[in-house]
PDB file of C-alpha atoms and ligand atoms in Angstrom:
ATOM      1  CA  UNK K   9      22.346 -18.461 -10.982  1.00 55.00           C
ATOM      2  CA  UNK K  10      18.632 -18.814 -10.368  1.00 71.00           C
ATOM      3  CA  UNK K  11      17.145 -16.768  -7.582  1.00 80.00           C
ATOM      4  CA  UNK K  12      13.913 -17.106  -5.611  1.00 86.00           C
ATOM      5  CA  UNK K  13      10.685 -15.510  -6.741  1.00 96.00           C
ATOM      6  CA  UNK K  14       9.814 -13.076  -3.988  1.00 98.00           C
ATOM      7  CA  UNK K  15       6.461 -11.444  -3.254  1.00 98.00           C
ATOM      8  CA  UNK K  16       6.731  -8.465  -0.931  1.00 98.00           C
ATOM      9  CA  UNK K  17       3.705  -6.898   0.786  1.00 98.00           C
ATOM     10  CA  UNK K  18       4.194  -3.381   2.118  1.00 99.00           C
ATOM     11  CA  UNK K  19       2.082  -1.220   4.406  1.00 98.00           C
ATOM     12  CA  UNK K  20       2.196   2.322   5.731  1.00 98.00           C
ATOM     13  CA  UNK K  21       5.113   1.510   8.054  1.00 98.00           C
ATOM     14  CA  UNK K  22       7.544   1.463   5.101  1.00 98.00           C
ATOM     15  CA  UNK K  23       6.672   5.109   4.367  1.00 98.00           C
ATOM     16  CA  UNK K  24       6.593   6.291   8.007  1.00 98.00           C
ATOM     17  CA  UNK K  25      10.252   7.418   7.951  1.00 98.00           C
ATOM     18  CA  UNK K  26       9.506   9.394   4.790  1.00 98.00           C
ATOM     19  CA  UNK K  27       7.099  11.476   6.876  1.00 97.00           C
ATOM     20  CA  UNK K  28       3.806   9.866   5.756  1.00 97.00           C
ATOM     21  CA  UNK K  29       1.342   8.996   8.558  1.00 94.00           C
ATOM     22  CA  UNK K  30       0.509   5.388   9.367  1.00 95.00           C
ATOM     23  CA  UNK K  31      -3.109   4.474  10.153  1.00 94.00           C
ATOM     24  CA  UNK K  32      -2.968   2.861  13.580  1.00 92.00           C
ATOM     25  CA  UNK K  33      -0.616   3.148  16.532  1.00 80.00           C
ATOM     26  CA  UNK K  34       0.734   6.423  17.920  1.00 82.00           C
ATOM     27  CA  UNK K  35      -0.371   9.443  15.851  1.00 85.00           C
ATOM     28  CA  UNK K  36      -2.080   7.241  13.270  1.00 90.00           C
ATOM     29  CA  UNK K  37      -4.587   8.671  10.788  1.00 91.00           C
ATOM     30  CA  UNK K  38      -7.457   6.567  12.127  1.00 88.00           C
ATOM     31  CA  UNK K  39      -6.697   7.702  15.665  1.00 86.00           C
ATOM     32  CA  UNK K  40      -7.393  11.267  14.530  1.00 83.00           C
ATOM     33  CA  UNK K  41     -10.257  10.581  12.111  1.00 83.00           C
ATOM     34  CA  UNK K  42     -13.275   8.312  12.078  1.00 84.00           C
ATOM     35  CA  UNK K  43     -12.753   5.800   9.294  1.00 81.00           C
ATOM     36  CA  UNK K  44     -16.512   5.139   9.054  1.00 80.00           C
ATOM     37  CA  UNK K  45     -17.078   8.784   8.057  1.00 86.00           C
ATOM     38  CA  UNK K  46     -14.378   8.897   5.413  1.00 94.00           C
ATOM     39  CA  UNK K  47     -13.112   5.671   3.814  1.00 94.00           C
ATOM     40  CA  UNK K  48     -16.220   4.012   2.389  1.00 94.00           C
ATOM     41  CA  UNK K  49     -18.677   4.602  -0.489  1.00 94.00           C
ATOM     42  CA  UNK K  50     -21.584   5.371   1.871  1.00 95.00           C
ATOM     43  CA  UNK K  51     -19.612   8.194   3.511  1.00 95.00           C
ATOM     44  CA  UNK K  52     -18.817   9.608   0.051  1.00 95.00           C
ATOM     45  CA  UNK K  53     -22.469   9.474  -0.990  1.00 94.00           C
ATOM     46  CA  UNK K  54     -23.527  11.073   2.313  1.00 94.00           C
ATOM     47  CA  UNK K  55     -20.922  13.854   2.488  1.00 95.00           C
ATOM     48  CA  UNK K  56     -18.620  13.990  -0.583  1.00 95.00           C
ATOM     49  CA  UNK K  57     -17.231  17.382   0.466  1.00 96.00           C
ATOM     50  CA  UNK K  58     -15.897  15.985   3.770  1.00 95.00           C
ATOM     51  CA  UNK K  59     -14.380  12.924   2.054  1.00 96.00           C
ATOM     52  CA  UNK K  60     -12.753  15.074  -0.636  1.00 97.00           C
ATOM     53  CA  UNK K  61     -11.277  17.351   2.056  1.00 96.00           C
ATOM     54  CA  UNK K  62      -9.734  14.360   3.872  1.00 96.00           C
ATOM     55  CA  UNK K  63      -8.136  12.927   0.732  1.00 97.00           C
ATOM     56  CA  UNK K  64      -7.095  16.381  -0.552  1.00 97.00           C
ATOM     57  CA  UNK K  65      -5.247  16.889   2.756  1.00 96.00           C
ATOM     58  CA  UNK K  66      -3.520  13.512   2.333  1.00 96.00           C
ATOM     59  CA  UNK K  67      -2.687  14.180  -1.336  1.00 98.00           C
ATOM     60  CA  UNK K  68      -1.203  17.579  -0.438  1.00 97.00           C
ATOM     61  CA  UNK K  69       0.746  15.795   2.308  1.00 97.00           C
ATOM     62  CA  UNK K  70       2.598  13.790  -0.373  1.00 98.00           C
ATOM     63  CA  UNK K  71       4.229  16.918  -1.790  1.00 97.00           C
ATOM     64  CA  UNK K  72       7.970  16.820  -1.086  1.00 97.00           C
ATOM     65  CA  UNK K  73       7.906  13.291   0.352  1.00 98.00           C
ATOM     66  CA  UNK K  74      10.772  11.113  -0.859  1.00 98.00           C
ATOM     67  CA  UNK K  75      11.412   7.374  -0.784  1.00 98.00           C
ATOM     68  CA  UNK K  76      13.582   6.212   2.114  1.00 98.00           C
ATOM     69  CA  UNK K  77      16.314   3.559   2.362  1.00 98.00           C
ATOM     70  CA  UNK K  78      13.685   0.808   2.622  1.00 99.00           C
ATOM     71  CA  UNK K  79      12.018   1.731  -0.685  1.00 98.00           C
ATOM     72  CA  UNK K  80      15.441   2.024  -2.352  1.00 98.00           C
ATOM     73  CA  UNK K  81      16.524  -1.366  -0.997  1.00 98.00           C
ATOM     74  CA  UNK K  82      13.485  -3.049  -2.580  1.00 98.00           C
ATOM     75  CA  UNK K  83      14.226  -1.338  -5.908  1.00 98.00           C
ATOM     76  CA  UNK K  84      17.829  -2.599  -5.621  1.00 98.00           C
ATOM     77  CA  UNK K  85      16.592  -6.153  -4.986  1.00 98.00           C
ATOM     78  CA  UNK K  86      14.368  -6.021  -8.078  1.00 98.00           C
ATOM     79  CA  UNK K  87      17.266  -4.690 -10.170  1.00 97.00           C
ATOM     80  CA  UNK K  88      19.403  -7.645  -9.048  1.00 97.00           C
ATOM     81  CA  UNK K  89      16.578 -10.195  -9.534  1.00 96.00           C
ATOM     82  CA  UNK K  90      14.801  -8.870 -12.627  1.00 93.00           C
ATOM     83  CA  UNK K  91      11.415 -10.487 -13.156  1.00 94.00           C
ATOM     84  CA  UNK K  92      11.531 -12.344  -9.834  1.00 97.00           C
ATOM     85  CA  UNK K  93      10.428  -9.650  -7.390  1.00 98.00           C
ATOM     86  CA  UNK K  94       6.866  -8.326  -7.058  1.00 98.00           C
ATOM     87  CA  UNK K  95       5.932  -5.549  -4.632  1.00 98.00           C
ATOM     88  CA  UNK K  96       2.263  -5.502  -3.585  1.00 98.00           C
ATOM     89  CA  UNK K  97       1.634  -2.312  -1.670  1.00 98.00           C
ATOM     90  CA  UNK K  98      -1.352  -1.338   0.453  1.00 98.00           C
ATOM     91  CA  UNK K  99       0.030   2.195   0.328  1.00 98.00           C
ATOM     92  CA  UNK K 100      -1.472   4.883  -1.860  1.00 98.00           C
ATOM     93  CA  UNK K 101       1.682   7.004  -2.025  1.00 98.00           C
ATOM     94  CA  UNK K 102       4.089   6.986  -4.974  1.00 98.00           C
ATOM     95  CA  UNK K 103       7.331   6.234  -3.114  1.00 98.00           C
ATOM     96  CA  UNK K 104       7.978   2.704  -4.440  1.00 98.00           C
ATOM     97  CA  UNK K 105       7.812   3.798  -8.094  1.00 98.00           C
ATOM     98  CA  UNK K 106       9.871   6.918  -7.312  1.00 98.00           C
ATOM     99  CA  UNK K 107      12.564   4.660  -5.788  1.00 98.00           C
ATOM    100  CA  UNK K 108      12.599   2.633  -9.029  1.00 98.00           C
ATOM    101  CA  UNK K 109      10.399  -0.373  -8.265  1.00 98.00           C
ATOM    102  CA  UNK K 110       8.726  -1.399 -11.529  1.00 98.00           C
ATOM    103  CA  UNK K 111       6.901  -4.662 -10.810  1.00 98.00           C
ATOM    104  CA  UNK K 112       4.343  -3.096  -8.456  1.00 98.00           C
ATOM    105  CA  UNK K 113       0.643  -3.433  -7.628  1.00 98.00           C
ATOM    106  CA  UNK K 114      -1.239  -0.759  -5.671  1.00 98.00           C
ATOM    107  CA  UNK K 115      -3.962  -2.995  -4.234  1.00 98.00           C
ATOM    108  CA  UNK K 116      -5.651  -0.075  -2.409  1.00 98.00           C
ATOM    109  CA  UNK K 117      -5.309   2.417  -5.267  1.00 98.00           C
ATOM    110  CA  UNK K 118      -3.302   5.629  -5.521  1.00 98.00           C
ATOM    111  CA  UNK K 119      -3.806   9.115  -4.039  1.00 98.00           C
ATOM    112  CA  UNK K 120      -2.353  10.698  -7.186  1.00 98.00           C
ATOM    113  CA  UNK K 121      -5.092   9.213  -9.368  1.00 98.00           C
ATOM    114  CA  UNK K 122      -8.772  10.137  -9.779  1.00 98.00           C
ATOM    115  CA  UNK K 123     -11.631   7.911 -10.901  1.00 97.00           C
ATOM    116  CA  UNK K 124     -14.925   8.954 -12.520  1.00 97.00           C
ATOM    117  CA  UNK K 125     -17.681   6.690 -11.182  1.00 95.00           C
ATOM    118  CA  UNK K 126     -19.900   7.664 -14.128  1.00 96.00           C
ATOM    119  CA  UNK K 127     -17.622   6.670 -17.039  1.00 97.00           C
ATOM    120  CA  UNK K 128     -14.991   4.586 -15.192  1.00 97.00           C
ATOM    121  CA  UNK K 129     -12.126   6.767 -16.457  1.00 96.00           C
ATOM    122  CA  UNK K 130      -9.013   6.652 -14.241  1.00 97.00           C
ATOM    123  CA  UNK K 131      -6.484   9.436 -14.632  1.00 97.00           C
ATOM    124  CA  UNK K 132      -3.400  10.895 -12.931  1.00 97.00           C
ATOM    125  CA  UNK K 133      -4.503  13.644 -10.515  1.00 97.00           C
ATOM    126  CA  UNK K 134      -2.328  15.899  -8.352  1.00 96.00           C
ATOM    127  CA  UNK K 135      -4.678  18.784  -7.509  1.00 96.00           C
ATOM    128  CA  UNK K 136      -7.555  18.970  -5.005  1.00 97.00           C
ATOM    129  CA  UNK K 137     -10.700  17.115  -6.046  1.00 97.00           C
ATOM    130  CA  UNK K 138     -14.108  18.727  -5.368  1.00 95.00           C
ATOM    131  CA  UNK K 139     -17.707  17.984  -6.311  1.00 93.00           C
ATOM    132  CA  UNK K 140     -17.601  21.076  -8.559  1.00 94.00           C
ATOM    133  CA  UNK K 141     -15.036  19.465 -10.879  1.00 94.00           C
ATOM    134  CA  UNK K 142     -16.627  17.752 -13.906  1.00 96.00           C
ATOM    135  CA  UNK K 143     -15.115  14.578 -15.298  1.00 96.00           C
ATOM    136  CA  UNK K 144     -12.711  15.660 -18.095  1.00 95.00           C
ATOM    137  CA  UNK K 145     -14.043  12.802 -20.194  1.00 96.00           C
ATOM    138  CA  UNK K 146     -17.812  12.473 -19.697  1.00 96.00           C
ATOM    139  CA  UNK K 147     -18.428  15.903 -18.148  1.00 96.00           C
ATOM    140  CA  UNK K 148     -20.498  14.497 -15.271  1.00 95.00           C
ATOM    141  CA  UNK K 149     -20.375  16.446 -11.997  1.00 92.00           C
ATOM    142  CA  UNK K 150     -20.019  14.906  -8.526  1.00 90.00           C
ATOM    143  CA  UNK K 151     -18.771  11.571  -9.860  1.00 93.00           C
ATOM    144  CA  UNK K 152     -15.029  12.182  -9.580  1.00 96.00           C
ATOM    145  CA  UNK K 153     -13.464  10.479  -6.548  1.00 97.00           C
ATOM    146  CA  UNK K 154      -9.949   9.629  -5.390  1.00 97.00           C
ATOM    147  CA  UNK K 155      -8.864   6.332  -7.005  1.00 98.00           C
ATOM    148  CA  UNK K 156      -8.676   4.731  -3.557  1.00 97.00           C
ATOM    149  CA  UNK K 157     -10.168   1.339  -2.622  1.00 97.00           C
ATOM    150  CA  UNK K 158     -12.482   2.009   0.334  1.00 97.00           C
ATOM    151  CA  UNK K 159     -13.609  -0.375   3.052  1.00 94.00           C
ATOM    152  CA  UNK K 160     -16.166  -2.765   1.613  1.00 94.00           C
ATOM    153  CA  UNK K 161     -14.723  -2.504  -1.920  1.00 96.00           C
ATOM    154  CA  UNK K 162     -12.674  -5.166  -3.702  1.00 97.00           C
ATOM    155  CA  UNK K 163      -8.939  -4.409  -3.774  1.00 98.00           C
ATOM    156  CA  UNK K 164      -7.314  -4.079  -7.189  1.00 98.00           C
ATOM    157  CA  UNK K 165      -5.215  -6.751  -8.980  1.00 98.00           C
ATOM    158  CA  UNK K 166      -6.336  -9.604  -6.695  1.00 98.00           C
ATOM    159  CA  UNK K 167      -6.193 -12.308  -9.414  1.00 97.00           C
ATOM    160  CA  UNK K 168      -2.625 -11.363 -10.334  1.00 97.00           C
ATOM    161  CA  UNK K 169      -1.610 -11.102  -6.664  1.00 97.00           C
ATOM    162  CA  UNK K 170      -3.002 -14.542  -5.816  1.00 97.00           C
ATOM    163  CA  UNK K 171      -1.291 -16.018  -8.902  1.00 97.00           C
ATOM    164  CA  UNK K 172       2.014 -14.468  -7.757  1.00 97.00           C
ATOM    165  CA  UNK K 173       1.538 -15.879  -4.249  1.00 97.00           C
ATOM    166  CA  UNK K 174       0.955 -19.273  -5.864  1.00 96.00           C
ATOM    167  CA  UNK K 175       4.387 -19.094  -7.516  1.00 96.00           C
ATOM    168  CA  UNK K 176       6.300 -17.364  -4.702  1.00 97.00           C
ATOM    169  CA  UNK K 177       9.272 -19.000  -2.990  1.00 97.00           C
ATOM    170  CA  UNK K 178       9.616 -16.219  -0.411  1.00 98.00           C
ATOM    171  CA  UNK K 179       6.877 -13.967   1.026  1.00 98.00           C
ATOM    172  CA  UNK K 180       7.975 -10.887   2.932  1.00 98.00           C
ATOM    173  CA  UNK K 181       5.676  -8.466   4.766  1.00 98.00           C
ATOM    174  CA  UNK K 182       6.988  -4.981   5.572  1.00 98.00           C
ATOM    175  CA  UNK K 183       5.462  -2.216   7.713  1.00 98.00           C
ATOM    176  CA  UNK K 184       1.914  -3.502   8.089  1.00 98.00           C
ATOM    177  CA  UNK K 185      -0.139  -4.264  11.198  1.00 97.00           C
ATOM    178  CA  UNK K 186      -1.660  -7.368   9.586  1.00 96.00           C
ATOM    179  CA  UNK K 187      -5.175  -6.218  10.493  1.00 94.00           C
ATOM    180  CA  UNK K 188      -6.863  -5.540   7.126  1.00 95.00           C
ATOM    181  CA  UNK K 189      -7.913  -8.364   4.801  1.00 96.00           C
ATOM    182  CA  UNK K 190      -7.319  -9.686   2.195  1.00 97.00           C
ATOM    183  CA  UNK K 191      -3.702  -8.419   2.554  1.00 98.00           C
ATOM    184  CA  UNK K 192      -3.464  -9.733   6.130  1.00 97.00           C
ATOM    185  CA  UNK K 193      -4.291 -13.228   4.821  1.00 97.00           C
ATOM    186  CA  UNK K 194      -1.451 -13.410   2.279  1.00 98.00           C
ATOM    187  CA  UNK K 195       1.041 -14.806   4.820  1.00 98.00           C
ATOM    188  CA  UNK K 196      -1.266 -17.723   5.594  1.00 97.00           C
ATOM    189  CA  UNK K 197      -1.591 -18.522   1.871  1.00 98.00           C
ATOM    190  CA  UNK K 198       2.207 -18.514   1.606  1.00 98.00           C
ATOM    191  CA  UNK K 199       2.725 -20.543   4.796  1.00 97.00           C
ATOM    192  CA  UNK K 200       0.192 -23.154   3.723  1.00 97.00           C
ATOM    193  CA  UNK K 201       2.248 -23.622   0.565  1.00 96.00           C
ATOM    194  CA  UNK K 202       5.395 -24.150   2.652  1.00 96.00           C
ATOM    195  CA  UNK K 203       6.886 -20.831   1.461  1.00 96.00           C
ATOM    196  CA  UNK K 204       9.502 -19.077   3.602  1.00 97.00           C
ATOM    197  CA  UNK K 205       7.750 -16.092   5.248  1.00 98.00           C
ATOM    198  CA  UNK K 206       9.503 -13.011   6.622  1.00 98.00           C
ATOM    199  CA  UNK K 207       8.140 -10.119   8.709  1.00 98.00           C
ATOM    200  CA  UNK K 208      10.043  -6.820   8.717  1.00 98.00           C
ATOM    201  CA  UNK K 209       8.213  -4.436  11.024  1.00 98.00           C
ATOM    202  CA  UNK K 210       8.775  -1.937  13.822  1.00 98.00           C
ATOM    203  CA  UNK K 211       7.099  -4.371  16.224  1.00 97.00           C
ATOM    204  CA  UNK K 212       5.403  -7.791  16.008  1.00 97.00           C
ATOM    205  CA  UNK K 213       2.215  -7.421  13.919  1.00 96.00           C
ATOM    206  CA  UNK K 214      -1.159  -8.995  14.698  1.00 91.00           C
ATOM    207  CA  UNK K 215      -0.236 -12.052  12.636  1.00 93.00           C
ATOM    208  CA  UNK K 216       3.467 -12.264  13.498  1.00 95.00           C
ATOM    209  CA  UNK K 217       3.064 -15.909  14.608  1.00 95.00           C
ATOM    210  CA  UNK K 218       2.532 -16.825  10.953  1.00 96.00           C
ATOM    211  CA  UNK K 219       6.051 -15.818   9.947  1.00 98.00           C
ATOM    212  CA  UNK K 220       9.022 -18.198   9.903  1.00 97.00           C
ATOM    213  CA  UNK K 221      11.497 -15.279  10.212  1.00 98.00           C
ATOM    214  CA  UNK K 222      11.044 -11.789  11.629  1.00 97.00           C
ATOM    215  CA  UNK K 223      13.215  -8.751  12.154  1.00 98.00           C
ATOM    216  CA  UNK K 224      11.782  -5.891  14.204  1.00 98.00           C
ATOM    217  CA  UNK K 225      12.994  -2.330  13.932  1.00 98.00           C
ATOM    218  CA  UNK K 226      12.658   0.730  11.685  1.00 98.00           C
ATOM    219  CA  UNK K 227      12.187  -0.205   8.021  1.00 98.00           C
ATOM    220  CA  UNK K 228      15.159   1.930   6.979  1.00 98.00           C
ATOM    221  CA  UNK K 229      17.338  -0.445   9.024  1.00 98.00           C
ATOM    222  CA  UNK K 230      15.745  -3.889   8.775  1.00 98.00           C
ATOM    223  CA  UNK K 231      14.806  -3.765   5.055  1.00 98.00           C
ATOM    224  CA  UNK K 232      18.274  -2.923   3.657  1.00 98.00           C
ATOM    225  CA  UNK K 233      19.756  -5.530   6.031  1.00 98.00           C
ATOM    226  CA  UNK K 234      17.287  -8.166   4.763  1.00 98.00           C
ATOM    227  CA  UNK K 235      17.990  -7.281   1.117  1.00 98.00           C
ATOM    228  CA  UNK K 236      21.762  -7.533   1.728  1.00 98.00           C
ATOM    229  CA  UNK K 237      21.190 -10.940   3.378  1.00 96.00           C
ATOM    230  CA  UNK K 238      19.116 -12.146   0.386  1.00 96.00           C
ATOM    231  CA  UNK K 239      21.691 -10.918  -2.137  1.00 95.00           C
ATOM    232  CA  UNK K 240      24.484 -12.684  -0.241  1.00 90.00           C
ATOM    233  CA  UNK K 241      22.766 -16.089  -0.386  1.00 78.00           C
TER     234      UNK K 241
HETATM  235  N1  LIG P 308       9.362   0.916  10.243  1.00 81.51           N
HETATM  236  C1  LIG P 308       8.727  -0.281  10.156  1.00 81.51           C
HETATM  237  N2  LIG P 308       7.447  -0.479  10.559  1.00 81.51           N
HETATM  238  C2  LIG P 308       6.793   0.597  11.061  1.00 81.51           C
HETATM  239  C3  LIG P 308       7.391   1.875  11.188  1.00 81.51           C
HETATM  240  C4  LIG P 308       8.734   2.005  10.746  1.00 81.51           C
HETATM  241  N3  LIG P 308       9.388   3.162  10.828  1.00 81.51           N
HETATM  242  N4  LIG P 308       6.470   2.723  11.748  1.00 81.51           N
HETATM  243  C5  LIG P 308       5.351   1.993  11.945  1.00 81.51           C
HETATM  244  N5  LIG P 308       5.543   0.726  11.556  1.00 81.51           N
HETATM  245  C6  LIG P 308       4.605  -0.389  11.598  1.00 81.51           C
HETATM  246  C7  LIG P 308       3.666  -0.357  12.783  1.00 81.51           C
HETATM  247  O1  LIG P 308       4.255  -1.059  13.874  1.00 81.51           O
HETATM  248  C8  LIG P 308       2.447  -1.101  12.238  1.00 81.51           C
HETATM  249  O2  LIG P 308       2.551  -2.499  12.469  1.00 81.51           O
HETATM  250  O3  LIG P 308       3.791  -0.285  10.453  1.00 81.51           O
HETATM  251  C9  LIG P 308       2.508  -0.834  10.735  1.00 81.51           C
HETATM  252  C10 LIG P 308       1.452   0.164  10.265  1.00 81.51           C
HETATM  253  O4  LIG P 308       0.194  -0.423  10.500  1.00 81.51           O
HETATM  254  P1  LIG P 308      -1.116   0.386  10.072  1.00 81.51           P
HETATM  255  O5  LIG P 308      -1.009   1.784  10.565  1.00 81.51           O
HETATM  256  O6  LIG P 308      -2.284  -0.460  10.471  1.00 81.51           O
HETATM  257  O7  LIG P 308      -1.033   0.472   8.478  1.00 81.51           O
HETATM  258  P2  LIG P 308      -1.301  -0.667   7.437  1.00 81.51           P
HETATM  259  O8  LIG P 308      -0.992  -2.017   8.010  1.00 81.51           O
HETATM  260  O9  LIG P 308      -0.608  -0.283   6.189  1.00 81.51           O
HETATM  261  O10 LIG P 308      -2.893  -0.552   7.206  1.00 81.51           O
HETATM  262  C11 LIG P 308      -3.459  -1.434   6.244  1.00 81.51           C
HETATM  263  O11 LIG P 308      -5.579  -0.318   6.536  1.00 81.51           O
HETATM  264  O12 LIG P 308      -6.697   1.646   6.841  1.00 81.51           O
HETATM  265  C12 LIG P 308      -6.385   0.675   5.910  1.00 81.51           C
HETATM  266  O13 LIG P 308      -6.255   0.935   3.579  1.00 81.51           O
HETATM  267  C13 LIG P 308      -5.588   1.266   4.771  1.00 81.51           C
HETATM  268  O14 LIG P 308      -3.778   0.253   3.539  1.00 81.51           O
HETATM  269  C14 LIG P 308      -4.255   0.527   4.841  1.00 81.51           C
HETATM  270  C15 LIG P 308      -4.621  -0.743   5.583  1.00 81.51           C
END
């Protein structure tokens, strides 16, 4: 039996019930911090200590966090449809891979990775990062940063993501406000190709009109229900 090729975009809302902060809305990270001072290269050049402290706090916040029923449902879908499910996450946590998702792109990078701007080395990183830590490879100081895509920088894996969108038969968006491009534009690409588009979110997102199907509620409820519905068809 052939099954549809499905591209799934996830945002911070899928990890909210695992205890990881979202960015906007009640209690969001950006409501408590000024994004201009933290999540861009200019802020890092101006005050690397402050930026490192923000990301160290977020990296420490990942300790003990576990995937929830939504992450596990997506891993189950991929196991049933091997090779036909791609998860593109805006999230920088590790919960999709911990749940078992294998075909996965972190388009905004990963908190548990570090990047040396001097020699371009990327490496797994769990501890705090500071300007006093030299790059383990080139030895340069002050060039190690979290491997996070900041505002104004090009997201990772865009060619592969656009190619996957070009071949998708279903596009599903989960737990994202639909406010940050290019991710927020993926639904329009899918819709313009006549692809079935699904929104699974706590509430209608900024671009909810673009979706042909939507289910609103907590991800741990609406995502397993959607996966069960897909596997029944
Ligand atoms: N279940 C489902 N959806 C939820 C839940 C939940 N339990 N809790 C919150 N949401 C929804 C919110 O309604 C909102 O639409 O998740 C969405 C989170 O939106 P944002 O906080 O804007 O996060 P996100 O869309 O992932 O942000 C995109 O912005 O700051 C940048 O790089 C950062 O990747 C991030 C990007």
